[in-house]
Amino acid sequence: MTNVSPIWRLAGSAIAHWWRLAAIFLLVWDDASNILFQQQHQIKSNGGTPFVTGFAYAPNFITKIIQEDTGISPSSFVAVATASTIEPVDTAINGNSKIQNNGLSQTPSQLNMSEEGDTNTAATDVANTLSIPPVVTRFPPEPNGYLHLGHAKAISFNFAVARMFHGTCNMRMDDTNPSKEDEEYVESILEDVKWIQSGLYDGDAPWDGPVRKTSSYFDVIYQCAEALIQQGDAYVDSLSAEEMREYRGTLTEPGRDSPYRTRSVQENMELFRKMKNRECKEGEHVLRAKIDMASPNINMRDPTLYRIKHESHQETGDEWCIYPMYDFSHPISDALEGITHSLCTLEFEDHRPFYDWTIEKLLPTGLIQARPRQIEFSRLNIQSTVLSKRKLIQLVEQGYVNGWDDPRMPTLSGMRRRGVPPAALRLFCERVGISKADSNIAFSALEDCVRLEMDETSRRAFCVLKPLKVTLTNWNGDELENFEVPCHPKMEEMGNRIIPFGKEVYIERSDFFDLNGPEGEANGGQVPNGYKRLLEGKTVRLRYAYVIQCDEVIRDPETKEPIELQCTYMPDTRSGHTPEGMERVKGIIHWVEGSSAVRCTVNQYDRLFLVEEPGKESGDYLKDLNPGSLEVLKDVLVEPSVATDVENHLKKMKNDPSVYPSSLAYQFERSGYFAIDKDSTGKDNIAFNRVVTLRDTWGAKPDEGDNKQRNRGQGDGEPNKNSQNTAVGPVEDVCRVAFRVATIVEAGPHPEADSLLVCKVDCGDVSEDGSPEQRTVVAGLAGKIPIEKLVGRKVVAVTNLKPAKMRGIESTAMLLAASDEKEEEVVELLNVPESVPNGELLNVEGKNPSEPDAIMKSKGALKAFDRVKASLRANENGEAVWIDDQGTSHRLQSSAGPVTTESLKDVVIQ
Ligand code: ATP
Ligand code: MG
C-alpha cells in the first residue's frame, strides 16, 4: 500500500505485535475534524500487506451520544480479536484485571484514556479495551420465531457499536413469555447471529461470555418486585383485565386510580406471595407499579410488572407461575449485565420513562448497580416483503412457503439458504444506516449489496438455464477440445478451470432469435431492436471458443419450435481471434458442451410479494403474494467443473458443520449469482438457488428474458416502477442523481471545438450479450488536464442525464471535476479508490441508498439536478461532499472510501 498513514502503520505494528490476527477492524478517524473519515476497514494480514474490504456505519446520533457518554471517540482502531488471538486479555498492558463495568457513564480519566481519543493513543486505547469494556451492548430477541432482516439491522449495529467503542456485546434470550417460546427458536437464533457475524470473530461465537437468558434472572427480578412493594412503589391490583383497560383512560383522557391502589405494604406482600405460590388463578391479580394514573404517557399509568401464568417455561419448568412483563424485566436484565447502552427500536421510545423509573427506583435497593441508557432507532422496513414474526409464522404455518428457511423468506435462515453472503447483509445494514426516521427500503438496495459482495467472491461458470442444442456439422467426430479459462476475471488467485468443447454444445434458447418461426412471426417478422445474438444464417461468438454460423434450424414438427441448430464453426476464430478480413462478430454468448455437461435443477426466485407494501391497499397482505415467486428449472446444464466443486464441498460440509451448502456459489455468466441448495446430495443431484440476477430486472417488461436485462448504470428511458422511490415520502434531490464510478478508456480532441475532449468511458454498462459497453463523453477539459493523464483514470460520472449534443457529438454522461474558482485554469477530476468497480453507485453519507432516476429529463428533475450540482464541493480535506439545506456536508462514498480531489481543497465541484 502506498501512502501509508500513521494509523495504518500503527495497525501494521499492531498486527506484528499480536501474533497473527485473523482479522482486525480499523476505524480510521481524521482527528482534525473528528468525524471526517470514519470507515471501517477489514484488514486481513495476508503475509504483511493489509488490504481493505468492507464499509462501516457512518457516524450517527447514537455513536455521538455514546461518544459524549464515554468520552471515547470511535476513533483509533479496535481489535476484534478474542482471547484466542490476543492471549492475556485480563492482563493486557496496564495489568488491570477485567473489572465489572458498572454501566454508569465513565469519563476518559476513569478509563485512563485520552480526552481526544486521537490516533496517537490508539495503542493505549486498545490496551484499555482489553481490560475494561467501556461500552456493553446486547442483542435481546424473544425466542418466539426465527430472526429476519430487521433483526439483522439490530444485530449488526449492536455488535458494530461494541467494536467501535472497544466494548463487548451480549447475547440474551428475552424469554419471559412461556406461551410462545420454543427451544427450536433459541437454536435458530444463535445460529443466525453467528452466521451474520461470521468472519468478524474468532472462537465459538461473536458475543461476550455465555448466552444469557432473562429467565435466569427470575429470582432477582422477583426480589426487585418485592423491593418495590416494600418501598410503596408497587401494588397488587385485582381489577379484571377489562376493568383495568377502562381505568387506564385514553390518549386524551387521564386514567383513574384502581380501588386496590391503596392496599398496605403488608397486604401487597401477602398477595404477591400468594400469586407466586400458586394460590391464585390466572387473571385474578397482577402486580403493578405505582406511578401516576394521570400521566400523559400511558406507559406510566401504573404499568403491570407481573402476571400469573400457570404454564411451564422451557428453561425454568414449573418453578414459576408468575412471569415478569418485558418492560420490567428488560431494564433489570440490562443493569445486571452491565449493559451501558440499550439500543432498541423506536416503538420503545414511549417506554423509556418507565425504563428509567425502574432503574432509579431499584438502584438504592442495591439489587442492581448500573444505570444503562436506552436509545431508540428506527426499525428496518423493506419493500415487497414483510418483517413481522407474526406474519412470518403465518406464512410458514399455512404453507405459503416451504418452511422458515424457504429462500424467498426474509428470514436470516432463508437468506442463508438462498446464498446471500452475511457480508452483503452487513453492508446493507451499514448502508441503510441508523436514524430515527422511518424508512421503507427498496428490496433492490439489498440486492445491490449482494451483487457487490458476490461479484468479488464468486467463481464464474457457464450454465445454460434453458438449453437449445447446437450441432457443429464440421467438427471432427467425438473429439473434445479443452479450454483453460479463469475462474474469476479479476482475481487471479482463484485460478483456472477447464471447459471442454465439442461437436454438440448447448446455448440458451433466448440467445437464438427464431426469425423464421413462431417467435419471429409474433414479432411481426422483425428482429428485436439491437439484437446481436444468433439468427438463422448469421454468426455469433461462443465465449472463449469459436465463432459459429447457424446454417439450419430443426424444428419440432408440431409446435414448429426450434429443437436443434445445425451450425458450422470457424477454426480460425479460436479464443477471441478475428482473422484478417473478417468483420468482428458482435454477439458473444455462453454455452456448455453436451457430453460432459452436468444436469441440475435451478430454483429461480422472485419477490415474495407483488406490491411494495403488502396489505396496504388490499387490506390483507396474503392477497399480495406473488404467485410467480418460484420457478423451478429442471435439466439445466452446467459445465463439468461444477460437479467436482460440489462433491468437494459436500465432503467439506461433512467434516465441518459451520460450512453451509450455500457457501459454494457461482456467477453463472450472463445469468446471475447462484448458490448450492441444501437438498443437493452429490453430482447426480445438484440443486441451485438463484441468489440474485446480474442486474435489477424487477419491474422490467414480462417478455424480457433473463438475458435481456436493463443495463446497469444507464436508464433505458423506461423507469423501473418499483425502484424509483426507496424511502417513503419524497426522494431527496441528491438521491435522484446517479453518481457512478467509471474509468476513462480513451480520450482525444474534439474535431470541432478546441476546448472540448471526446472520451470513451466505461461506466459499468453492459450490453445485451454481457460485454462491457462504453459511453461517449464530451468534456471541457482540453488544455486543463493532459490527455495521457486521463486515460485509465477512475472518475465519477453522472450517468442519468439526458444525452446532450456538444458541437455535433452526443455526450451520454458528465464527469465530475473540482475547479478553483479563483484560478479558473486549475481543474481536477475526482479520484476514486482503484478497487471500486465501474458502475458502482456512490452513496451519499447519511442518506438511505436508493435507486436514482432512470433519466433526469423532466423539468422538475432538471431543476433538482441543478440544485444538487450547485451544492457539490470539495471540502477542506479535498473530499467530495454534497451540502444539504441545513448546511450539513454529506460525503460521496464509494465502497472503498470517500471520493477526493488530488490537491484542490475547499472549491466547487462541477
Ligand atoms: P417482530 O416485530 O418481528 O415480532 P420483535 O421486535 O418482537 O420483532 P424481538 O425478538 O423482540 O422481535 O427483537 C429483538 C431485537 O431486534 C429488538 O431489540 C428489536 O428492537 C430488534 N428488531 C426487531 N425487528 C426489527 C426491525 N425491523 N428493525 C430493526 N430492529 C429490529
Ligand atoms: Mg418484541
Coordinates of C-alpha atoms in Angstrom, one line a residue, residues 124-364:
T124 CA -3.3 2.6 24.9
D125 CA -6.9 2.6 23.8
V126 CA -6.7 -0.9 22.7
A127 CA -4.9 -1.9 25.9
N128 CA -7.7 -0.4 27.8
T129 CA -10.2 -2.1 25.6
L130 CA -8.9 -5.4 26.6
S131 CA -9.2 -4.7 30.3
I132 CA -12.4 -2.7 30.6
P133 CA -15.2 -2.9 28.2
P134 CA -16.3 0.8 28.3
V135 CA -19.4 0.1 26.2
V136 CA -21.5 -3.0 26.5
T137 CA -24.4 -3.6 24.2
R138 CA -26.7 -6.6 23.8
F139 CA -29.0 -8.2 21.3
P140 CA -32.1 -9.4 23.1
P141 CA -34.5 -11.3 20.9
E142 CA -37.6 -13.1 22.2
P143 CA -37.3 -16.7 21.2
N144 CA -40.8 -16.8 19.6
G145 CA -39.8 -17.0 16.0
Y146 CA -36.9 -17.0 13.5
L147 CA -34.9 -13.9 13.0
H148 CA -35.5 -11.7 10.0
L149 CA -33.8 -8.9 8.1
G150 CA -35.0 -6.4 10.7
H151 CA -33.1 -8.3 13.3
A152 CA -30.0 -8.2 11.0
K153 CA -30.1 -4.4 11.5
A154 CA -30.2 -4.7 15.3
I155 CA -27.5 -7.4 15.4
S156 CA -25.1 -5.6 13.0
F157 CA -25.4 -2.3 14.8
N158 CA -25.1 -3.7 18.4
F159 CA -22.0 -5.6 17.5
A160 CA -20.6 -2.8 15.5
V161 CA -21.1 -0.3 18.3
A162 CA -19.3 -2.6 20.7
R163 CA -16.4 -2.8 18.3
M164 CA -16.3 0.9 17.6
F165 CA -16.0 1.7 21.3
H166 CA -13.7 -1.1 22.4
G167 CA -16.6 -2.8 24.1
T168 CA -18.5 -6.1 24.0
C169 CA -21.9 -7.3 23.0
N170 CA -24.0 -9.8 24.9
M171 CA -26.4 -12.3 23.5
R172 CA -29.6 -12.6 25.5
M173 CA -32.8 -14.6 25.1
D174 CA -35.6 -12.4 26.3
D175 CA -37.6 -15.4 27.4
T176 CA -40.3 -14.1 29.7
N177 CA -43.3 -15.4 27.9
P178 CA -43.6 -19.2 28.2
S179 CA -46.7 -19.4 25.9
K180 CA -44.9 -18.5 22.7
E181 CA -41.4 -19.6 23.2
D182 CA -39.6 -22.6 22.0
E183 CA -36.2 -24.3 22.0
E184 CA -36.2 -24.6 18.2
Y185 CA -36.3 -20.8 18.0
V186 CA -33.5 -20.5 20.5
E187 CA -31.2 -22.7 18.4
S188 CA -32.0 -21.0 15.2
I189 CA -31.4 -17.5 16.7
L190 CA -28.0 -18.4 17.9
E191 CA -27.1 -20.0 14.6
D192 CA -28.3 -16.9 12.7
V193 CA -26.4 -14.4 14.9
K194 CA -23.2 -16.4 14.5
W195 CA -23.8 -16.6 10.8
I196 CA -24.4 -12.9 10.3
Q197 CA -21.2 -12.0 12.2
S198 CA -19.2 -14.7 10.6
G199 CA -15.7 -13.7 9.6
L200 CA -15.7 -11.0 12.3
Y201 CA -14.8 -13.1 15.3
D202 CA -12.6 -15.9 16.3
G203 CA -13.7 -18.7 18.6
D204 CA -17.1 -20.1 19.0
A205 CA -19.3 -17.1 19.0
P206 CA -19.3 -13.3 18.5
W207 CA -20.9 -12.4 21.8
D208 CA -19.2 -11.9 25.1
G209 CA -19.4 -14.7 27.6
P210 CA -22.2 -17.3 27.7
V211 CA -25.7 -16.9 26.1
R212 CA -27.7 -15.0 28.7
K213 CA -31.3 -15.7 29.5
T214 CA -33.8 -13.3 31.1
S215 CA -35.3 -16.4 32.8
S216 CA -32.0 -16.9 34.7
Y217 CA -32.7 -13.6 36.4
F218 CA -36.2 -14.5 37.5
D219 CA -35.0 -14.7 41.2
V220 CA -33.5 -11.2 41.1
I221 CA -36.4 -9.8 39.2
Y222 CA -38.8 -11.2 41.8
Q223 CA -36.7 -9.6 44.6
C224 CA -36.9 -6.3 42.7
A225 CA -40.6 -6.6 42.7
E226 CA -40.8 -7.2 46.4
A227 CA -38.4 -4.3 47.0
L228 CA -40.7 -2.0 45.1
I229 CA -43.7 -3.2 47.1
Q230 CA -41.7 -2.6 50.3
Q231 CA -40.9 0.9 49.1
G232 CA -44.5 1.6 48.3
D233 CA -43.8 1.7 44.6
A234 CA -45.9 -1.3 43.6
Y235 CA -49.2 -2.8 44.5
V236 CA -51.3 -5.9 43.7
D237 CA -54.3 -5.0 41.7
S238 CA -57.4 -7.2 41.5
L239 CA -59.3 -5.4 38.7
S240 CA -60.3 -7.6 35.8
A241 CA -58.5 -7.1 32.6
E242 CA -61.5 -5.3 31.2
E243 CA -61.8 -3.0 34.2
M244 CA -58.1 -2.2 34.0
R245 CA -58.5 -1.1 30.5
E246 CA -61.4 1.1 31.5
Y247 CA -59.4 2.6 34.4
R248 CA -56.4 3.3 32.2
G249 CA -58.0 6.2 30.3
T250 CA -57.2 7.1 26.8
L251 CA -54.6 9.2 24.9
T252 CA -56.8 12.3 25.6
E253 CA -58.2 11.4 29.0
P254 CA -56.4 10.7 32.2
G255 CA -56.8 7.3 33.9
R256 CA -58.3 6.7 37.3
D257 CA -56.8 5.1 40.4
S258 CA -57.7 1.5 41.0
P259 CA -59.6 1.0 44.2
Y260 CA -56.8 -1.5 45.2
R261 CA -54.1 1.1 44.8
T262 CA -54.1 2.0 48.4
R263 CA -53.5 -1.6 49.7
S264 CA -51.0 -1.6 52.5
V265 CA -47.5 -2.9 52.0
Q266 CA -48.2 -5.9 54.1
E267 CA -51.3 -6.8 52.2
N268 CA -49.5 -6.4 48.9
M269 CA -46.7 -8.6 50.1
E270 CA -49.0 -11.3 51.2
L271 CA -51.0 -11.2 48.0
F272 CA -47.9 -11.2 45.8
R273 CA -46.5 -14.2 47.6
K274 CA -49.8 -16.0 47.2
M275 CA -49.6 -15.2 43.5
K276 CA -46.1 -16.7 43.4
N277 CA -47.2 -19.8 45.5
R278 CA -49.8 -20.9 43.0
E279 CA -52.6 -19.8 45.3
C280 CA -54.3 -17.6 42.7
K281 CA -55.9 -18.1 39.4
E282 CA -54.7 -16.6 36.1
G283 CA -56.1 -13.1 35.8
E284 CA -57.1 -12.8 39.4
H285 CA -54.4 -10.3 40.3
V286 CA -51.4 -8.6 38.8
L287 CA -48.6 -6.6 40.3
R288 CA -48.5 -3.0 39.1
A289 CA -46.0 -0.2 39.6
K290 CA -47.5 2.8 41.5
I291 CA -46.6 5.8 39.3
D292 CA -49.3 8.2 38.0
M293 CA -52.6 7.3 36.5
A294 CA -52.9 10.8 35.2
S295 CA -49.6 10.8 33.3
P296 CA -49.9 11.9 29.7
N297 CA -47.7 8.9 28.9
I298 CA -50.0 5.8 29.1
N299 CA -46.9 3.7 29.8
M300 CA -46.5 5.5 33.1
R301 CA -50.1 4.8 34.2
D302 CA -49.2 2.1 36.7
P303 CA -47.9 -0.4 34.2
T304 CA -48.1 -4.1 35.0
L305 CA -45.0 -5.7 36.4
Y306 CA -46.0 -9.3 36.9
R307 CA -48.9 -11.5 35.8
I308 CA -50.0 -15.0 36.7
K309 CA -49.5 -17.7 34.0
H310 CA -49.9 -21.4 35.0
E311 CA -47.6 -22.5 32.3
S312 CA -44.2 -24.3 32.3
H313 CA -41.3 -22.4 30.9
Q314 CA -38.8 -24.0 28.5
E315 CA -36.0 -23.1 30.9
T316 CA -37.4 -22.9 34.4
G317 CA -40.0 -25.7 34.1
D318 CA -42.7 -25.3 36.7
E319 CA -40.7 -23.3 39.1
W320 CA -42.7 -20.1 38.4
C321 CA -46.3 -19.4 37.8
I322 CA -45.9 -15.6 37.7
Y323 CA -43.8 -14.1 34.9
P324 CA -42.4 -10.5 34.7
M325 CA -43.5 -8.2 31.9
Y326 CA -41.0 -7.2 29.2
D327 CA -40.9 -3.6 30.3
F328 CA -40.0 -4.5 33.8
S329 CA -37.5 -7.4 33.2
H330 CA -35.6 -5.6 30.4
P331 CA -34.1 -2.7 32.4
I332 CA -33.2 -5.1 35.2
S333 CA -31.6 -7.6 32.9
D334 CA -29.7 -4.8 31.2
A335 CA -28.4 -3.4 34.5
L336 CA -27.5 -6.9 35.8
E337 CA -25.3 -7.5 32.7
G338 CA -23.7 -4.1 32.9
I339 CA -25.2 -3.0 29.6
T340 CA -24.2 0.6 29.1
H341 CA -26.3 1.3 26.1
S342 CA -29.5 -0.5 25.5
L343 CA -30.2 0.1 21.8
C344 CA -33.7 -0.7 20.7
T345 CA -36.3 0.2 18.1
L346 CA -38.4 3.3 18.1
E347 CA -41.6 1.7 19.4
F348 CA -39.9 1.6 22.8
E349 CA -39.4 5.4 22.9
D350 CA -42.5 6.0 25.0
H351 CA -41.5 3.2 27.3
R352 CA -38.2 4.8 28.2
P353 CA -39.6 6.9 31.1
F354 CA -40.6 3.6 32.7
Y355 CA -37.3 2.0 31.9
D356 CA -35.6 4.9 33.7
W357 CA -38.1 4.9 36.5
T358 CA -37.4 1.2 37.2
I359 CA -33.6 1.8 37.3
E360 CA -33.9 4.8 39.6
K361 CA -36.2 3.0 42.0
L362 CA -34.0 -0.1 42.1
L363 CA -30.6 1.5 42.3
P364 CA -31.0 2.4 46.0

